[in-house]
Coordinates of C-alpha atoms and ligand atoms in Angstrom, one line a residue:
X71 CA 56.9 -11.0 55.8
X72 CA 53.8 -13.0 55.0
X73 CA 52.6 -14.2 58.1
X74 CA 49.6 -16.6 59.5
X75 CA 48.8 -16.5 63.0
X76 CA 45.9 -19.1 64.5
X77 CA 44.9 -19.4 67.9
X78 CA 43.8 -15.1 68.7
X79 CA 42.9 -15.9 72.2
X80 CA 43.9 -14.6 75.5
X81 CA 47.8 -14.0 74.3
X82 CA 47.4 -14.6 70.3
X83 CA 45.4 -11.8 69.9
X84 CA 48.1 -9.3 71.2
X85 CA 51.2 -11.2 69.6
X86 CA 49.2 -11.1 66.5
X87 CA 49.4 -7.2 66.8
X88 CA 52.9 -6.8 67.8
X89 CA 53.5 -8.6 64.3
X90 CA 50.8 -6.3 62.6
X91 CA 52.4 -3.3 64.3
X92 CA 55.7 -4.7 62.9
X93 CA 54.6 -3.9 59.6
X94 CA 54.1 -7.7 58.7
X95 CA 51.2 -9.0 56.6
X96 CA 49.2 -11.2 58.7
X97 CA 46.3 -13.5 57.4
X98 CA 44.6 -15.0 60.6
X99 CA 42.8 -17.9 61.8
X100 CA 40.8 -18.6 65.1
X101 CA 37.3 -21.2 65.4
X102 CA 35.7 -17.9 67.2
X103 CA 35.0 -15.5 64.3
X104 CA 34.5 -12.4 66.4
X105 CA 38.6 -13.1 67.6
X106 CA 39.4 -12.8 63.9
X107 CA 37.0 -9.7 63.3
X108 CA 38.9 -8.0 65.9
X109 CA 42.4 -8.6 64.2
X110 CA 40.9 -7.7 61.1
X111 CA 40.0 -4.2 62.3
X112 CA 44.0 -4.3 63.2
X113 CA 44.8 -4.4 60.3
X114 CA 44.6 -8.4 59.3
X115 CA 43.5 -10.3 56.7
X116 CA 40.8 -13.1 57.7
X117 CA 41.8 -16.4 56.8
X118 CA 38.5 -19.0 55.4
X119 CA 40.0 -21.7 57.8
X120 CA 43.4 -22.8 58.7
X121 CA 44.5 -24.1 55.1
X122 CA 43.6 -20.9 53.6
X123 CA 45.4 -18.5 56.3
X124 CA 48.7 -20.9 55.6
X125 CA 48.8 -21.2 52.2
X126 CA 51.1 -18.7 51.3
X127 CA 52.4 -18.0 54.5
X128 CA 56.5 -17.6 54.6
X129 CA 55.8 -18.3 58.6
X130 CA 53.1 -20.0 60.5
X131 CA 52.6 -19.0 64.2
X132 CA 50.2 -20.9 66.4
X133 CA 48.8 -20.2 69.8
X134 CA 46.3 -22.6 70.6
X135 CA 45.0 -24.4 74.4
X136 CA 46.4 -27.7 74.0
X137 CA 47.9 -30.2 72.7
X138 CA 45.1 -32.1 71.3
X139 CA 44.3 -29.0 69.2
X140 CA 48.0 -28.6 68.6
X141 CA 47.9 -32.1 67.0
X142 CA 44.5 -31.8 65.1
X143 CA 45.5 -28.8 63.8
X144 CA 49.3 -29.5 62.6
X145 CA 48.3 -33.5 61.3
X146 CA 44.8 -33.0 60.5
X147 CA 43.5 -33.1 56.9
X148 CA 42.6 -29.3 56.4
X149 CA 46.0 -28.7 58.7
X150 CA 48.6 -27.0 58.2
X151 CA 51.3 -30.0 57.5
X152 CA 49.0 -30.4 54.5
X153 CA 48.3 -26.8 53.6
X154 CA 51.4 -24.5 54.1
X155 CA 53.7 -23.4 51.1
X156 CA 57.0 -25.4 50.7
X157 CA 59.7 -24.6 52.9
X158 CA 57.2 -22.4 55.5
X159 CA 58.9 -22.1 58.5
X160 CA 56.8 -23.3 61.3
X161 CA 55.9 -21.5 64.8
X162 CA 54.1 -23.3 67.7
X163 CA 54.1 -21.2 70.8
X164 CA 51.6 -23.4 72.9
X165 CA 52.1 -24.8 75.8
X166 CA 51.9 -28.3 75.3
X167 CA 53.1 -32.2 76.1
X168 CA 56.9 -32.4 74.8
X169 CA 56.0 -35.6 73.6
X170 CA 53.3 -34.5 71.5
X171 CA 55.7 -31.3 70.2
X172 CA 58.1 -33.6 69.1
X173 CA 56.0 -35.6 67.3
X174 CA 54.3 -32.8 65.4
X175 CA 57.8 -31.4 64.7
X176 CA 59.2 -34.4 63.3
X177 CA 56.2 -34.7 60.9
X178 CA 57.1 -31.3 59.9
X179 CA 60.6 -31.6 59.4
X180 CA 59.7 -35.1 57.7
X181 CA 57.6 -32.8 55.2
X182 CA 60.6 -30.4 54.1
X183 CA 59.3 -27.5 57.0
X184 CA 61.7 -26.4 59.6
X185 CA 59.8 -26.4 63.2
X186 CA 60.6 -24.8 66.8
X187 CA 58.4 -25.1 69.6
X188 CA 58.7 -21.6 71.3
X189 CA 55.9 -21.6 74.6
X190 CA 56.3 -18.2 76.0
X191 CA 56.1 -16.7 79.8
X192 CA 55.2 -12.7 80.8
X193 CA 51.5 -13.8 80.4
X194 CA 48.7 -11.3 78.7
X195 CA 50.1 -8.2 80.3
X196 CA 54.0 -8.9 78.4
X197 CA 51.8 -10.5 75.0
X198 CA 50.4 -6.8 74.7
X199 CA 53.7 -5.1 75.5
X200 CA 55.4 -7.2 73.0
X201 CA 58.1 -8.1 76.2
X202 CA 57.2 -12.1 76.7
X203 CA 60.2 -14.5 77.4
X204 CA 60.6 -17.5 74.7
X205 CA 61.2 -20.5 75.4
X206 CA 62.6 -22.5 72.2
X207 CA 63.2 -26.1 71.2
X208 CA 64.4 -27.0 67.8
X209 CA 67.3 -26.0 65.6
X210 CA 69.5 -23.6 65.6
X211 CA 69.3 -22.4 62.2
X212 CA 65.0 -22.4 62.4
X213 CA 65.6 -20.3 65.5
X214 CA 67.3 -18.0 63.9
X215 CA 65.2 -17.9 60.8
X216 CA 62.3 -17.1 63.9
X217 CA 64.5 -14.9 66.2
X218 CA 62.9 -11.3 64.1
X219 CA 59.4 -12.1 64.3
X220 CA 60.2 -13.8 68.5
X221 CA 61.9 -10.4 69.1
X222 CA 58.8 -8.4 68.1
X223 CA 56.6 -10.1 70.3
X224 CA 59.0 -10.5 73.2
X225 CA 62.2 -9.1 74.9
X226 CA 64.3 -13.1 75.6
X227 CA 64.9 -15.6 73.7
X228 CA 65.9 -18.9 75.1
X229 CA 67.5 -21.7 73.1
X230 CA 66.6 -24.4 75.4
X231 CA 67.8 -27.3 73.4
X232 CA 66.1 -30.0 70.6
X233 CA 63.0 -29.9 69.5
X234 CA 60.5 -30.2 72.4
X235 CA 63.1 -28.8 75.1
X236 CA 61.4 -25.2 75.0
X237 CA 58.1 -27.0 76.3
X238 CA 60.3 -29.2 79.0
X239 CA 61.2 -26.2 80.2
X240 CA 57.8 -24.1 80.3
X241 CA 56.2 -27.2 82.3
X242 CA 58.9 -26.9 84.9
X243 CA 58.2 -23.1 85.0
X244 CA 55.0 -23.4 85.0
X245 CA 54.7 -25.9 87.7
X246 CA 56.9 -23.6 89.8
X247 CA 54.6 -20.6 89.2
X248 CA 51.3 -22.6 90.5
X249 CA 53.2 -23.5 93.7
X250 CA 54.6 -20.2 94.2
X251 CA 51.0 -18.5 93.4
X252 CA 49.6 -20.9 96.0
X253 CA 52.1 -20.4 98.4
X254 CA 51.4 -16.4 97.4
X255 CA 47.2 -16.6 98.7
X256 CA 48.3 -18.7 101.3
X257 CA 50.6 -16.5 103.2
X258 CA 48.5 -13.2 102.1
X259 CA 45.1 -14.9 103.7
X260 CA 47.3 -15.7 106.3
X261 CA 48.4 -12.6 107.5
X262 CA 45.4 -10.6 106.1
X263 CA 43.0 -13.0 108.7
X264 CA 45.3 -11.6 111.2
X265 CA 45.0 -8.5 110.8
X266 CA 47.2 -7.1 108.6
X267 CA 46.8 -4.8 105.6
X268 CA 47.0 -6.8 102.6
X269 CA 48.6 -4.4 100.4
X270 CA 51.5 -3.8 103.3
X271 CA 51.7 -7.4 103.5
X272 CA 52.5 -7.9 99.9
X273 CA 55.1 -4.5 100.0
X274 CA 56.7 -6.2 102.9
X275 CA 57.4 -9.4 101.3
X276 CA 58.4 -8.4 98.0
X277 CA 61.5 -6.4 99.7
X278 CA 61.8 -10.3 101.8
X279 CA 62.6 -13.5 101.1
X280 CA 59.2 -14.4 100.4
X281 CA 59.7 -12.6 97.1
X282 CA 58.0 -13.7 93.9
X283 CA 56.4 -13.4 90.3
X284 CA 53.1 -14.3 91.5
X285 CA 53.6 -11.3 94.8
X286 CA 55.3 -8.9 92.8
X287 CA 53.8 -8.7 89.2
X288 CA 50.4 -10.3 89.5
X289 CA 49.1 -10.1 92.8
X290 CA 46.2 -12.6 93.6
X291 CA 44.7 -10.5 96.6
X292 CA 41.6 -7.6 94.7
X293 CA 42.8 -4.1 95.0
X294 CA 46.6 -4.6 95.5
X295 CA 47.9 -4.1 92.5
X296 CA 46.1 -2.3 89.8
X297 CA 46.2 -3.8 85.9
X298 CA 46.1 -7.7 87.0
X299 CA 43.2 -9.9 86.7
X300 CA 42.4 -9.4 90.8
X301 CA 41.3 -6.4 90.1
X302 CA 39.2 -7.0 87.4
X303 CA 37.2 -9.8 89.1
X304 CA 39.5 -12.5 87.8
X305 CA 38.6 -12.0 84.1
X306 CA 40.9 -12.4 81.3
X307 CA 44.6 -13.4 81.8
X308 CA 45.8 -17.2 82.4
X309 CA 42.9 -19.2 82.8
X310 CA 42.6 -21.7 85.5
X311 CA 42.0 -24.6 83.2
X312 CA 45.0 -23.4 81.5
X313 CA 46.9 -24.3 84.6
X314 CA 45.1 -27.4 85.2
X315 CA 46.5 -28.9 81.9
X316 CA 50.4 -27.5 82.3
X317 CA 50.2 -29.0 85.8
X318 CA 48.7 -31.8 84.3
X319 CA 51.5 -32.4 81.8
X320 CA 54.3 -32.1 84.4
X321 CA 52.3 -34.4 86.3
X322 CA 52.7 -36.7 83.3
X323 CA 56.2 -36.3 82.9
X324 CA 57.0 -36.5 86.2
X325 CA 55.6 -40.0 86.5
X326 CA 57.0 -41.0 82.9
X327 CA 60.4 -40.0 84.0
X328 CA 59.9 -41.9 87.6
X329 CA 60.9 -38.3 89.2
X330 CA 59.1 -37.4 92.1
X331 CA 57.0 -33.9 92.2
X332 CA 55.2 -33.8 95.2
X333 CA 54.2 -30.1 95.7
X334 CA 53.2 -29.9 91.9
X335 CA 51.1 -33.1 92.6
X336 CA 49.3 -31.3 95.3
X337 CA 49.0 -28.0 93.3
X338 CA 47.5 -29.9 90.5
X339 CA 45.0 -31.7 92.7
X340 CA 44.1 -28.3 94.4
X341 CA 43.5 -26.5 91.2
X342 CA 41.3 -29.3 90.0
X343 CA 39.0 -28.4 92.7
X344 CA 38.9 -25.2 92.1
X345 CA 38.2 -25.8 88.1
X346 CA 35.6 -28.1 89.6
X347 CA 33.9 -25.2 92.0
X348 CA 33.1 -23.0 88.2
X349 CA 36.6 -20.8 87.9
X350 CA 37.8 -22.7 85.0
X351 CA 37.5 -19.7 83.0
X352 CA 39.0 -17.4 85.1
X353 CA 42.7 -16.6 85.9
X354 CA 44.2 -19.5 87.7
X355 CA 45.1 -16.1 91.2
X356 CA 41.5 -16.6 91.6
X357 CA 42.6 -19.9 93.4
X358 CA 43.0 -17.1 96.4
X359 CA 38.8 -17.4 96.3
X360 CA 39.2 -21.1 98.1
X361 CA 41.4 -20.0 100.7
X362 CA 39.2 -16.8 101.8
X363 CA 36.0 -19.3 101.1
X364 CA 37.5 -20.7 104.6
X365 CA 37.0 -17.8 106.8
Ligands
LIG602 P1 42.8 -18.9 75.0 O1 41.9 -20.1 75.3 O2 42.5 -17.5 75.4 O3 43.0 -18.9 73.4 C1 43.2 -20.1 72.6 C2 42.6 -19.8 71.2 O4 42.8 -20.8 70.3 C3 41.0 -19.6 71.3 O5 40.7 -18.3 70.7 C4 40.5 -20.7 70.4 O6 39.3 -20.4 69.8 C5 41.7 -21.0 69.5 N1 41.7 -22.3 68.8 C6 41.5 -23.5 69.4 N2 41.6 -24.4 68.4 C7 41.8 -23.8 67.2 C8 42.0 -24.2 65.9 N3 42.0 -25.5 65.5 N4 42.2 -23.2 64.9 C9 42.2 -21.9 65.3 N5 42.1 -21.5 66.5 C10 41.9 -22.4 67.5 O7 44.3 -19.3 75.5 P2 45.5 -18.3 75.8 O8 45.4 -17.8 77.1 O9 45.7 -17.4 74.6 O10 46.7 -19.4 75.7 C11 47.1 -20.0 74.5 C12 48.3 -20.9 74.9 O11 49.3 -20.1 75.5 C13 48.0 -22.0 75.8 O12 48.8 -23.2 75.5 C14 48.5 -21.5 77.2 O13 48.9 -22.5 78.1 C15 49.7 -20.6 76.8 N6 50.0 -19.5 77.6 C16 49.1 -18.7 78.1 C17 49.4 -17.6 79.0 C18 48.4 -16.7 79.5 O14 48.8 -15.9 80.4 N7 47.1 -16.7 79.1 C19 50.8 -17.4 79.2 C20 51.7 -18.2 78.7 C21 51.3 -19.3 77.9

């Protein structure tokens, strides 16, 4: 299949490969040229700019920071809405506002292209093993026009409802996962402060009640888990500023829907200060820095 794939960051760069591996023909798209030299050397072809990587794509796949670059990129005049081939079924695994999505969608669909938003959880580590969860909004027939190309790059595929309900249900996630992270450094500085082995710490919760993704799978604390960003000084993975804007838009909807989030209010307000103190580029476990900045 003939596919473009823009955004070749953090997690676009290794779904882009699970596609290549595939044995699809990918044309590619990023604003930092040395992303798309790297996919070329995978095998890739390099698209001029976004209208020439769509062109004669049969599917489009973005994976891009936000949802102002989601909108630019989808509605804009050299975007894809103006660019792709008839018919092009359309891909946007971002994680951005549901409101936005649905907008960008219905322009789409308004445009003769079928659209699904499909965010995605498993972070860098399941992008490169081709095992991420998907999270999909939209209709059932474009999902399962997508379903072969989502099942190269991940392992589940969930049809969360209409279009806009896959990103509904990564912000919930995703606030989740910033509390439970917190709550993670928290009780791990805790216990670590008093004495305690933070490696036997972490084995002894993940077997309690105090199990979680954030303990188990991508351990804030350096040297307790090899192959996460803690042990590579916080580098790569899911940036902190990434955070910042998914609490951010659950923030938004929270208080759009009158529904109150307290905890995720506080996380958001706690990772703002940490984006503030210079970790905006690094993985949002590095929040662990501000708790141990206290001893
Ligand atoms: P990233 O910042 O590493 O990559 C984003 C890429 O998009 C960059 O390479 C940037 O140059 C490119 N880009 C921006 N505007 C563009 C445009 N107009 N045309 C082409 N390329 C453009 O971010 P990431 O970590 O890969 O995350 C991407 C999305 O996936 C975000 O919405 C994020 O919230 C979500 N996400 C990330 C993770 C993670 O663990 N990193 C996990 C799940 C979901």
């Amino acid at each position: 299949m003939r596919i473009a794939f823009l955004g070749l960051g953090n997690m676009g760069a290794p779904m882009a490969q699970n596609l290549i591996k595939a044995g699809h023909e990918l044309t590619v798209f990023d604003l930092v040229a040395a992303s798309v030299d790297k996919l070329v050397k995978d095998g890739a072809k390099a698209g001029r700019d976004a209208a020439d990587a769509v062109r004669n794509a049969e599917v489009v796949v973005t994976m891009l920071p936000s949802s102002a670059a989601v909108k630019r990129l989808y509605l804009g005049d050299g975007g894809v809405l103006a660019h792709a081939a008839a018919g092009a079924l359309l891909i946007d695994s971002s994680t951005i506002s549901p409101d936005v999505s649905r907008e960008v969608a219905t322009a789409a669909v308004a445009k003769g292209f079928a659209m699904i938003d499909a965010p995605v959880s498993g972070g860098t580590a399941g992008a490169a093993a081709g095992t991420l969860t998907f999270i999909v909004g939209g209709e059932a027939a474009a999902l399962e026009r997508a379903r072969p190309l989502l099942e190269k790059m991940g392992k589940n595929v969930f049809h969360a409802g209409a279009s806009g309900a896959g990103q509904i249900a990564k912000i919930c996630n995703n606030m989740l996962l910033g509390i439970h992270m917190l709550g993670t450094c928290e009780a791990i500085n805790l216990g670590t402060r008093l004495g305690l082995d933070p490696k036997v710490l972490s084995d002894v919760m993940a077997k309690s009640s105090g199990r979680n993704w954030s303990l188990e799978l991508y351990n804030p604390w350096p040297g307790v888990m090899e192959n996460v960003p803690a042990s590579r000084e916080y580098k790569g993975g899911f940036g902190t500023d990434l955070m910042l804007k998914d609490l951010g838009l659950s923030q938004e909807a929270s208080q759009s829907a009158g529904v109150a989030t307290p905890l995720g209010a506080l996380t958001r307000q706690l990772y703002q200060l940490h984006s503030g103190r210079g970790y905006g580029a690094l993985d949002f476990s590095s929040i662990v820095d501000a708790l141990r900045a206290g001893a």
